[in-house]
XYZ file of C-alpha atoms in Angstrom:
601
model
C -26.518 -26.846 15.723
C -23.453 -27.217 17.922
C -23.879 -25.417 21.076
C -19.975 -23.857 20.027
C -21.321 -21.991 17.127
C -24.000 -19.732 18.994
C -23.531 -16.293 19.847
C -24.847 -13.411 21.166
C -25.239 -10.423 20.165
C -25.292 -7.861 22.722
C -26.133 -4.395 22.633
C -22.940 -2.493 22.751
C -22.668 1.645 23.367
C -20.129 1.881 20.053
C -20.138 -0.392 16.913
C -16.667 -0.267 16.722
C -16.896 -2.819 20.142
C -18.760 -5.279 17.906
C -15.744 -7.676 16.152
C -13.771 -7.418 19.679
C -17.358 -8.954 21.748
C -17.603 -11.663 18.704
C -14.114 -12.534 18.608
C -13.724 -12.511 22.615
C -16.445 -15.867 21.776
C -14.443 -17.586 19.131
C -16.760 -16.813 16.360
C -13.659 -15.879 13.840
C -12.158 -19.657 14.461
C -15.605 -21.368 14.494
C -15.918 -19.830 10.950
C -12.429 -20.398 9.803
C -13.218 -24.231 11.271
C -16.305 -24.669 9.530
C -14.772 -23.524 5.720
C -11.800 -25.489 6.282
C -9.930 -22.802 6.146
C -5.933 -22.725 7.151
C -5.232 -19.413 8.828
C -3.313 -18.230 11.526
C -4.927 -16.763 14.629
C -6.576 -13.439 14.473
C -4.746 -10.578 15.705
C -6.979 -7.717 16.450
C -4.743 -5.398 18.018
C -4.812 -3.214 15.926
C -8.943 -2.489 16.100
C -8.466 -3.149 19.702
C -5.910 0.175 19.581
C -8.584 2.147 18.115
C -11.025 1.080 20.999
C -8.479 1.865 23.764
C -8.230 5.774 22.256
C -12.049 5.694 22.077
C -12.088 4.974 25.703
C -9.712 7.681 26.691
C -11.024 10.325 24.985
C -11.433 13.566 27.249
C -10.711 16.905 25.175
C -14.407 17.768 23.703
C -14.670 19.994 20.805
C -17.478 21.530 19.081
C -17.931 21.255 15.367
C -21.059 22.717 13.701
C -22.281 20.591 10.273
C -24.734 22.905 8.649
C -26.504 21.230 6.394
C -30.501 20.852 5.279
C -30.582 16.918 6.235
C -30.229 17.609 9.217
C -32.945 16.165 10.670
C -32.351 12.907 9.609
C -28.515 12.406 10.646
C -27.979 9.234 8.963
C -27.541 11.251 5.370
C -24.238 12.107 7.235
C -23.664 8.999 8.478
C -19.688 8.418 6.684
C -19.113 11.845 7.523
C -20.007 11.631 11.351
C -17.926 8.530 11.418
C -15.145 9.868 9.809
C -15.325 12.894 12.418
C -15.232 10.237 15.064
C -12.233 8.533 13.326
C -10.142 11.485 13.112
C -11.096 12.127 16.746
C -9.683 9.024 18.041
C -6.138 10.090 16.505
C -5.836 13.714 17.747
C -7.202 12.620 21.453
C -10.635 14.344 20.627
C -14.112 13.437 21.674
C -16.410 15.018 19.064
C -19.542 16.364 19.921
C -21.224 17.211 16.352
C -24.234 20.383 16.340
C -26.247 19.789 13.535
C -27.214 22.901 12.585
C -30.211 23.763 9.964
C -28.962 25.955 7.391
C -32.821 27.075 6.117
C -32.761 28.644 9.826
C -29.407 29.942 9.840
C -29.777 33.332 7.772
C -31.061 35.084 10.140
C -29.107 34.602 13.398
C -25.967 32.858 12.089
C -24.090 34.401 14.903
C -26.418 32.930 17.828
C -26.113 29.356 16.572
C -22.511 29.121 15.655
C -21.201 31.121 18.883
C -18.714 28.964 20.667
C -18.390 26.001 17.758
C -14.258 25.325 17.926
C -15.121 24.178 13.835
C -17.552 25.130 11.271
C -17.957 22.441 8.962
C -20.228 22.277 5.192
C -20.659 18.791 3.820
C -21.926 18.100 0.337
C -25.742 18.284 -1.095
C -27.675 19.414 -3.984
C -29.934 22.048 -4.632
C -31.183 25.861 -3.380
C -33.076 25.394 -0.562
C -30.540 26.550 3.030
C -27.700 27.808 0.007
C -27.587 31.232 1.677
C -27.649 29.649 5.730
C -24.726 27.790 4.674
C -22.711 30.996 2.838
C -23.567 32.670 5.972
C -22.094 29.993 7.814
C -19.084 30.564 5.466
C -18.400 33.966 5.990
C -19.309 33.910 10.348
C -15.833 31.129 10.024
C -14.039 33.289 7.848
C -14.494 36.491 9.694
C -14.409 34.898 13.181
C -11.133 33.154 12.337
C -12.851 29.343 13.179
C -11.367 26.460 11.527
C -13.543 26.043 8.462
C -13.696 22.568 6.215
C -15.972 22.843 3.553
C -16.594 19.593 0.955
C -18.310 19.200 -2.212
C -21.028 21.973 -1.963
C -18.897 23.572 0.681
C -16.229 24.388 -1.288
C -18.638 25.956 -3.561
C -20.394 28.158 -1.319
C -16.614 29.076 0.467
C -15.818 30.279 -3.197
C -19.250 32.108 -4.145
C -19.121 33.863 -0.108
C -15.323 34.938 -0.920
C -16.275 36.061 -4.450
C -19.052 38.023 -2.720
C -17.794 39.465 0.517
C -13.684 39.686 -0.329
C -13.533 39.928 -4.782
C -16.388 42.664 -4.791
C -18.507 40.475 -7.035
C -21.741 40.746 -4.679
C -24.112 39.146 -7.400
C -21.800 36.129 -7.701
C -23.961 32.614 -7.217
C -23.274 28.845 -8.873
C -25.931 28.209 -12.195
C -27.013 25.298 -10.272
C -28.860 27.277 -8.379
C -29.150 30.709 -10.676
C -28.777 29.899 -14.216
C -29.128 33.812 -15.173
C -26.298 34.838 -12.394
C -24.352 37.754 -13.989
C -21.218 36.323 -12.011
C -21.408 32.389 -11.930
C -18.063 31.967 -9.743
C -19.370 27.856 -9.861
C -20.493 26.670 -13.156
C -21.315 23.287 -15.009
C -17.788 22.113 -16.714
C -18.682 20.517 -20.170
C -15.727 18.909 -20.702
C -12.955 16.916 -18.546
C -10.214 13.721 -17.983
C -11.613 11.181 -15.888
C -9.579 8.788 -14.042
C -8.336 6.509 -17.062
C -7.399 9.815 -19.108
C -10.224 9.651 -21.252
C -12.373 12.823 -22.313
C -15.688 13.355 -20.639
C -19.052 15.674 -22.211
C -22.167 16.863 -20.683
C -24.535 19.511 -21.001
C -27.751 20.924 -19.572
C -29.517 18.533 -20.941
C -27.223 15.415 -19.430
C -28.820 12.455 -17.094
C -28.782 14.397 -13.539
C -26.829 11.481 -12.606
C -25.200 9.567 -15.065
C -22.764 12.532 -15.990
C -21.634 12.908 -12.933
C -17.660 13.851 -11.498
C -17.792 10.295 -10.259
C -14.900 7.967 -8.119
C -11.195 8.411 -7.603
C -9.671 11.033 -8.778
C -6.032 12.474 -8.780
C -5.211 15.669 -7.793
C -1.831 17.653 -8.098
C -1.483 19.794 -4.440
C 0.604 23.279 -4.585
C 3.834 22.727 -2.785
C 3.057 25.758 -0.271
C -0.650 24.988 0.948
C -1.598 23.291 4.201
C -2.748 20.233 2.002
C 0.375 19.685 0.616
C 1.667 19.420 4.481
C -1.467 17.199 5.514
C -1.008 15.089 3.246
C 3.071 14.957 2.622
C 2.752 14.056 -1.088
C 2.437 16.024 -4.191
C -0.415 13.732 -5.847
C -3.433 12.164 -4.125
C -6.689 10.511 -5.138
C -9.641 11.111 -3.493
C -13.440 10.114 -4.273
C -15.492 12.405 -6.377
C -19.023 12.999 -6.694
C -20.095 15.923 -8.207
C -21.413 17.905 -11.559
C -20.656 21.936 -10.965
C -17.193 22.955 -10.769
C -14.853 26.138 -9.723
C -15.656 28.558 -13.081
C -11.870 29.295 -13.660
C -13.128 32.475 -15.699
C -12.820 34.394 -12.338
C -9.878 32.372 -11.418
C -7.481 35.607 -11.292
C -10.147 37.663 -9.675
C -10.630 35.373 -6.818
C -6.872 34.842 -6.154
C -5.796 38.503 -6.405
C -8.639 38.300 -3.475
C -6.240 36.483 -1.713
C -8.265 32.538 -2.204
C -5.567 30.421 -2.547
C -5.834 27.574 -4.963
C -4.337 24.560 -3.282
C -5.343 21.494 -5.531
C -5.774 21.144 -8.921
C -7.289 18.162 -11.225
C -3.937 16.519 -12.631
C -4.805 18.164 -15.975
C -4.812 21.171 -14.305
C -7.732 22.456 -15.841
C -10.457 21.735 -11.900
C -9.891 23.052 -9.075
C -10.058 20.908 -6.716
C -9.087 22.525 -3.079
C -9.158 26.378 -1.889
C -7.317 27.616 1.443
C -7.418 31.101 2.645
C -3.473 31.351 3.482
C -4.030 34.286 6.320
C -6.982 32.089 8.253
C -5.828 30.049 11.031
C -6.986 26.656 8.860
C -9.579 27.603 6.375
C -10.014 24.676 3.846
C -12.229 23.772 1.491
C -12.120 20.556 -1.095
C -14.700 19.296 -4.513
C -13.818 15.852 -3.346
C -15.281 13.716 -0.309
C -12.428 12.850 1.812
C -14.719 11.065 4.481
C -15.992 8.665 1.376
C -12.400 6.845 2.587
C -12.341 7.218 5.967
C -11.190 4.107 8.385
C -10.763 3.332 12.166
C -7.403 3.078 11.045
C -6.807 4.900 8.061
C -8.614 8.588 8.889
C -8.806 11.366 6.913
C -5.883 13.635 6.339
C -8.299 16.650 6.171
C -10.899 15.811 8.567
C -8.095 14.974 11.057
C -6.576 18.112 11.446
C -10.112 20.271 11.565
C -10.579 20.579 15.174
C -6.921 20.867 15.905
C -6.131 23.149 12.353
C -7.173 26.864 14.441
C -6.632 26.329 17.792
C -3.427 23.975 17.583
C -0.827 23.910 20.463
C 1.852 25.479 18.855
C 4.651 22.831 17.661
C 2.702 20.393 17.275
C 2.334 19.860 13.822
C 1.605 17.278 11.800
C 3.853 15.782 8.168
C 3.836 12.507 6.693
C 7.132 10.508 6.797
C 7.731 8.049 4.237
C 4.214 7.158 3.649
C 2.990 7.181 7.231
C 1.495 10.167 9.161
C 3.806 11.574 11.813
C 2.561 13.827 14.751
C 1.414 14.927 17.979
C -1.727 12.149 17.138
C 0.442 9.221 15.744
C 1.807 6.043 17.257
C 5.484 5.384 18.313
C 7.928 4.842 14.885
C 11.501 3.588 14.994
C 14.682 4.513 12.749
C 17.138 1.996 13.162
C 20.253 0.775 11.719
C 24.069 -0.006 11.979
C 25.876 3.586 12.601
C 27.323 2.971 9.660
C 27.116 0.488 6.763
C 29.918 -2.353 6.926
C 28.979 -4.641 3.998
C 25.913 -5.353 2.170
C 24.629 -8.673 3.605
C 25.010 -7.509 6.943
C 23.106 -4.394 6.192
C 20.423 -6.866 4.560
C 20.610 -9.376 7.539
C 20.287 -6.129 10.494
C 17.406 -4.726 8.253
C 15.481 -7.581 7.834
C 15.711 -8.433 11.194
C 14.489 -5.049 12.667
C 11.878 -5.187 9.620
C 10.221 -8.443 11.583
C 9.923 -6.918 14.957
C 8.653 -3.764 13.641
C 5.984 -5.430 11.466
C 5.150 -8.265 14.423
C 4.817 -4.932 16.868
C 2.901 -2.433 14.416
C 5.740 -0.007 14.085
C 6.374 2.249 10.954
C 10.281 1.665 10.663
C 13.018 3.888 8.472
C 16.532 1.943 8.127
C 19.270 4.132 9.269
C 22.401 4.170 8.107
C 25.550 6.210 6.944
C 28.249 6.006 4.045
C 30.717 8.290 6.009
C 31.031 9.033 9.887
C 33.007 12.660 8.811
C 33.021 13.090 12.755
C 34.955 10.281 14.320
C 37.088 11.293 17.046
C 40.350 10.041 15.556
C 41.956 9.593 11.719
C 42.302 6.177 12.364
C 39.073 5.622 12.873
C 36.664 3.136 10.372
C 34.492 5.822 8.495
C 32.850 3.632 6.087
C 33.054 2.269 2.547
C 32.518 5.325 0.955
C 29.310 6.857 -0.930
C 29.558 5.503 -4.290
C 29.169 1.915 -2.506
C 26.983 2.111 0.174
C 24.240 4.142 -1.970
C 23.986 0.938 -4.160
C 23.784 -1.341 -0.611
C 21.000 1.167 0.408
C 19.249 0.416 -2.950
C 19.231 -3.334 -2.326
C 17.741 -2.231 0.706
C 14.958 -0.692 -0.589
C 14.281 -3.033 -3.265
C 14.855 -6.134 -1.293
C 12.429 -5.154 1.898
C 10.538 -2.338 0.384
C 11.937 -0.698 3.293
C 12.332 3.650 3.633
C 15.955 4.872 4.321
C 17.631 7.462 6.439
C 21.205 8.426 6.464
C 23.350 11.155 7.308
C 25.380 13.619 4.939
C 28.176 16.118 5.030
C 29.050 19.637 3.957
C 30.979 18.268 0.875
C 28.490 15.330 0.146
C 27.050 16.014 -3.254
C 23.244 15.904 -1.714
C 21.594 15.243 -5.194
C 22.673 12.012 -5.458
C 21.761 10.622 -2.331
C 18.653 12.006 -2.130
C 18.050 10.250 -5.629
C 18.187 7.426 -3.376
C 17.114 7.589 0.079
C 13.799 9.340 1.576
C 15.190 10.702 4.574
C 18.214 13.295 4.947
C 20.054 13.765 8.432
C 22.197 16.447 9.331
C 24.833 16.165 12.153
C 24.674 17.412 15.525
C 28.156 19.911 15.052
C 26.277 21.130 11.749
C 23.427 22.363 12.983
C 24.658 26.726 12.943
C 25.689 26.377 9.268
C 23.155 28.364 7.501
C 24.179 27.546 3.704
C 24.470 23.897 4.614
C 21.158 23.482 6.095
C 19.451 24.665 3.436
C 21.126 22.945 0.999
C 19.812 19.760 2.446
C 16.600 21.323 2.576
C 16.452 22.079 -0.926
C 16.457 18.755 -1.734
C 12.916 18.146 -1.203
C 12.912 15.227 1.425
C 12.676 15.105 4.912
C 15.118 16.637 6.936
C 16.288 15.492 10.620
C 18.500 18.248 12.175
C 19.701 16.689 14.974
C 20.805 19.480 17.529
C 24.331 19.772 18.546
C 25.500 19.080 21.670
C 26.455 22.533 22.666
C 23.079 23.904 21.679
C 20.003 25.144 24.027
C 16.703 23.669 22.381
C 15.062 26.899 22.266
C 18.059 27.548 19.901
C 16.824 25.193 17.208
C 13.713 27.227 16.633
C 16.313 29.467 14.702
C 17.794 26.126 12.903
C 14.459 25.102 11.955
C 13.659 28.682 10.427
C 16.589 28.585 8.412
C 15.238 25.057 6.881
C 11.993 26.375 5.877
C 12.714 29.737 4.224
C 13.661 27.331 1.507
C 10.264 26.062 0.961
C 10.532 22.757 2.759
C 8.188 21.940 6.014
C 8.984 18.543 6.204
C 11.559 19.156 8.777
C 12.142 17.079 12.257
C 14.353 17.882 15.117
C 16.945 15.477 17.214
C 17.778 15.911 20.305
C 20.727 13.545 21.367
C 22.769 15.037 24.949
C 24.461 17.667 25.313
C 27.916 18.283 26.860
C 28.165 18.436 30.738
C 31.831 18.721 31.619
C 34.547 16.793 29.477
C 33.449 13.628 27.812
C 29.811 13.281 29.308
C 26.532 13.805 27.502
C 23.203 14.540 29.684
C 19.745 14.848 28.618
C 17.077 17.015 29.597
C 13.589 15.809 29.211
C 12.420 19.425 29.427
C 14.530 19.752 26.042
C 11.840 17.436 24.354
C 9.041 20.306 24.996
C 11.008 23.032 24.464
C 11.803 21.409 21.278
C 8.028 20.692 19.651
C 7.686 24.303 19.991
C 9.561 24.375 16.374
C 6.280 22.566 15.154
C 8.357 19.931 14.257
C 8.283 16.532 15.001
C 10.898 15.497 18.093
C 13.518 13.105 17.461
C 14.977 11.284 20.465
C 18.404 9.623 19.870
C 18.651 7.561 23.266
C 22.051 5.868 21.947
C 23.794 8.619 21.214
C 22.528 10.050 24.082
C 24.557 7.609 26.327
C 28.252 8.401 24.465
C 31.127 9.581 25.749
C 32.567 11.999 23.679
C 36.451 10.879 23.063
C 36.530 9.197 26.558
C 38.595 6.543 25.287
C 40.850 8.782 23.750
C 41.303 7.591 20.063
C 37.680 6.844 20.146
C 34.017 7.597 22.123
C 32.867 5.438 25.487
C 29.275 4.596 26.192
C 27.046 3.843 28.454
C 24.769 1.647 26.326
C 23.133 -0.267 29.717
C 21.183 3.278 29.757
C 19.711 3.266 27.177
C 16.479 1.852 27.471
C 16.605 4.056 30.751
C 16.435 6.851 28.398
C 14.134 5.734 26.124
C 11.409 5.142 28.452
C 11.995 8.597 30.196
C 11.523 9.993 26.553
C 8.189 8.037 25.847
C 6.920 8.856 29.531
C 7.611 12.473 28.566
C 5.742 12.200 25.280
C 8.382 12.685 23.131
C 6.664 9.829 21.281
C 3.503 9.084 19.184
C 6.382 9.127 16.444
C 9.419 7.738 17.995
C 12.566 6.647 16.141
C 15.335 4.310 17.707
C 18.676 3.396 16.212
C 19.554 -0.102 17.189
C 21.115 -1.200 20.528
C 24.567 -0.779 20.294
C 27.274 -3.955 19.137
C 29.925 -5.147 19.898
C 32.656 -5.020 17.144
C 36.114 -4.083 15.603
C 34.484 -1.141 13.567
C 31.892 0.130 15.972
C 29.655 -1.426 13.826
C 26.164 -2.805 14.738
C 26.796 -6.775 14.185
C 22.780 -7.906 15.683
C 22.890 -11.160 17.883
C 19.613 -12.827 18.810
C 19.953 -11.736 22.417
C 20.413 -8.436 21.385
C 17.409 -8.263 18.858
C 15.186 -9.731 21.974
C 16.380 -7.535 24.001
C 15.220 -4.456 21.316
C 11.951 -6.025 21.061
C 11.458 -6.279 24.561
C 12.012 -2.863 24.905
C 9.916 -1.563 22.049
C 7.025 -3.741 23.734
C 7.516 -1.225 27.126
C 7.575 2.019 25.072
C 4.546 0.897 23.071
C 2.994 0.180 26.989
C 4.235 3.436 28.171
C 3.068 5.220 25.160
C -0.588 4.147 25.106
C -0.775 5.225 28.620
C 0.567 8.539 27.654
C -1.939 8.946 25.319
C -4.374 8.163 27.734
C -3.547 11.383 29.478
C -3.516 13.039 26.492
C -1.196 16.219 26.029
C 0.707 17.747 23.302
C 3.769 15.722 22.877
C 6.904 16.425 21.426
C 6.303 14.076 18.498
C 9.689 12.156 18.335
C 11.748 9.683 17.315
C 14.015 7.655 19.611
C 16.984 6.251 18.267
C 18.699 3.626 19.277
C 22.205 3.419 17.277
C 25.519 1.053 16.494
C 27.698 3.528 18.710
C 29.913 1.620 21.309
């Protein structure tokens, strides 16, 4: 054997360290060698990411898993990891209490005392049932984050049904077949994933008959799922035989028990919240069952920041990534506004390259009609009708999620038919009737705040967005006026701001502009820009940053990229993505933002 294709396997404090120690000694390119294989070199930045927030994890918290396996951990093995997953992304190091729940009837409140998270996993059978509804109720009444799956939905129902609905005899047949009040009950008859019609019975295989594998489920537009997870349908794994008995469905929710998720049919339910608990959630399905280093779960993520959260620093998901206090830098970028389609093809898959070579999440920005220009002369842009079918190629060309701005006369139906992200502009942000309307649309909103507003001020803007109903809202800070002419920004702006519990939206080109200082048109100061953008990361306004691309030069004010330019961008994005893992490193609630970078000149 060649001495070259030997290696050792040391012992290593964290699994997760294992691929980095074998690929620091060549064993992926030994193996790709021997197969013959033509590949290109391994990046493993991404896994080496995940170890670098394992390393600087410093905030402990305290979750409780009552179970009765208890004593041998390993029958919650996915479900520790997962816990340790989610932990990585909100800056947590989580220190798990195994509690018994046979010995928890008794003196529930000694052993759960102090736990920041009270959380039930999945099992079958009687034995600890009423240790883990007493765990129930102690989170329920004690206002602790509470995340019950599989069985601990079922107990959170059957402990609500008892203690809240007045049905103190309620209990699940599984494990009281003569209950007068079975709140959880075998379900004979469902859909399964392909939308074909499942039996079973009393008599049915223990196993074989089983709720088993992916399944959809529809998630109410008001419920904290539906904000976890940003999307109306998701699938999660199932596994499973007893089921929510919907025959006390209107008892329990005139309780209060909110029903959250429902099987697509709409005949399971699937997730329960308690809407006046700090974060009280509990889901049929196995969420950890998916769980990655890199791809965590949207439920177990949020558990042991749901309660005690830092206010405005919330959580959404943006065009199919997660955005929040816990997420990685993201960029919006894109000419100011679009001049023809090739060039907006060329500029976006340009940006699209960096972005994917770097590991950013990237929204192309760009608008039909500049409605605030500082003169009539002024190029405004081809016009809606047009540029919505550019935008289109766009998206169907790159696969790429869009952004652009509209107006109070913009007939907001049809361009949100088309792009996934609506922007309102800065000397818009007071009128009430236009703000919602934008809202109302359904997509994500960025309300960039005017220049002549205080950011405590857009707590009021924000309110006004979600009385409609929508929570995917993010805020934009971008100067504001010092004298004639002259933008300044104030890093404190970017705290005030998260206090919305919105994501923060830093627009470091427009940032730099001169207001009318050339008269007929704006000035800038685009040489600062990267000044401001690293002042905005330092200040952690990122972990979701957005940038608009470095300005151009040209006729229209429109972004024409050159390669020295797009080097220059990536070279920047490179230092924000330094300066942002260090931030993270000294982990605090950031303002969760976007930095734009934009085709103003």
């Amino acid at each position: 054997m060649a001495e070259e294709a030997v290696f050792s396997a040391v012992d290593a404090d964290s699994i997760y360290r294992i691929p980095l120690m074998l690929h620091a000694q060549n064993l992926d390119e030994v193996a790709v060698k021997l197969l013959g294989l033509d590949l290109p070199a391994a990046d493993l930045s991404e896994w080496q990411g995940y170890i670098d927030g394992y390393d600087a994890l410093h905030d402990e918290v305290h979750v409780a898993m009552v179970g009765k396996y208890v004593h041998l951990t390993e029958a919650y093995k996915s479900l520790s990891e997962a816990l340790t997953h989610a932990g990585v992304h909100t800056g947590s190091k989580v220190k798990i209490h195994y509690i018994d729940s046979e010995k928890l009837e008794q003196d529930v409140g000694d052993q759960l005392q102090g736990m920041d998270a009270i959380l039930v996993p999945g099992g079958f059978g009687e034995r600890g049932v009423e240790g883990k509804i007493a765990a129930v109720r102690f989170a329920r009444e004690q206002g602790i984050p509470y995340l019950g799956i599989c069985l601990g939905m079922q107990v959170a129902v059957i402990e609500y049904a008892r203690n809240v609905a007045g049905l103190t005899d309620a209990h699940s047949t599984e494990f009281n077949p003569d209950s007068p009040n079975p709140v959880i009950a075998l379900i004979t008859e469902w859909l399964n994933a392909d939308g074909k019609r499942e039996q079973r019975d009393e008599n049915s295989d223990l196993g074989g008959t089983m709720r088993l594998g992916g399944q959809e489920c529809r998630l109410e537009p008001d419920s904290k799922v539906r904000e976890l997870y940003g999307e109306e349908v998701i699938v999660e794994r199932h596994r499973h035989r007893y089921e929510f008995n919907n025959s006390y469905l209107d008892r329990i929710v005139t309780a209060g028990m909110k029903i959250a998720g429902r099987s697509i049919d709409g005949r399971l339910m699937e997730i329960v919240e308690i809407p006046d608990h700090p974060w009280f959630i509990a889901c049929q399905f196995h969420p950890e069952f998916t769980s990655r280093p890199a791809l965590w779960a949207s439920t177990l993520l949020r558990l042991h920041r749901g309660g005690a959260q830092t206010p405005g620093c919330d959580s959404m998901n943006l065009c199919g990534f997660p955005v929040g206090l816990d997420q990685p830098l993201f960029l919006i970028a894109g000419p100011c506004v679009i001049e023809s389609e090739q060039l907006a093809l060329d500029t976006a898959g340009q940006l699209q390259e960096i972005t994917t070579a770097l590991g950013i999440p990237f929204i192309y920005k760009s608008s039909f009609d500049k409605a605030n220009r500082s003169s009539a002369g002024s190029y405004r842009g081809p016009g809606m009708e047009q540029v919505l079918k550019i935008l289109e190629q766009v998206k169907s060309s790159l696969g790429l999620p869009l952004l652009t701005d509209v107006h109070e006369d913009t007939p907001l139906d049809e361009v949100a038919a088309v792009v996934d992200v609506l922007q309102t502009p800065a000397f818009l942000c007071r009128q009430t009737n236009f703000i919602q309307a934008v809202a109302r649309q359904g997509r994500p909103v960025n309300i960039k705040k005017g220049q002549f507003l205080a950011p405590w001020d857009m707590k009021n803007v924000v309110d006004k967005a979600r009385a409609v109903g929508n929570e995917q809202i993010m805020v934009c800070e971008r100067g504001v006026s010092f004298g004639y002419n002259n933008l300044v920004s104030d890093m404190r702006a970017l705290a005030v701001m998260r206090e919305t519990g919105c994501p923060v939206v830093f627009d470091a080109t427009h940032s730099v502009q001169l207001p009318g200082g050339q008269g007929s048109s704006s000035g800038g100061q685009r040489e600062h820009v990267p000044v401001l953008a690293r002042a905005a990361v330092a200040a952690g306004v990122s972990r979701h940053s957005s940038w608009r691309p470095i300005p151009i030069r040209s006729r229209r004010s429109v972004m024409v990229p050159t390669p020295g330019q797009l080097d220059k961008l990536q070279r920047l994005l490179e230092t924000l993505l330094e300066i942002d893992r260090t931030v993270e490193a000294a982990w605090f609630c950031r303002a969760g933002a976007a930095v734009t970078a934009g085709a103003e000149s």
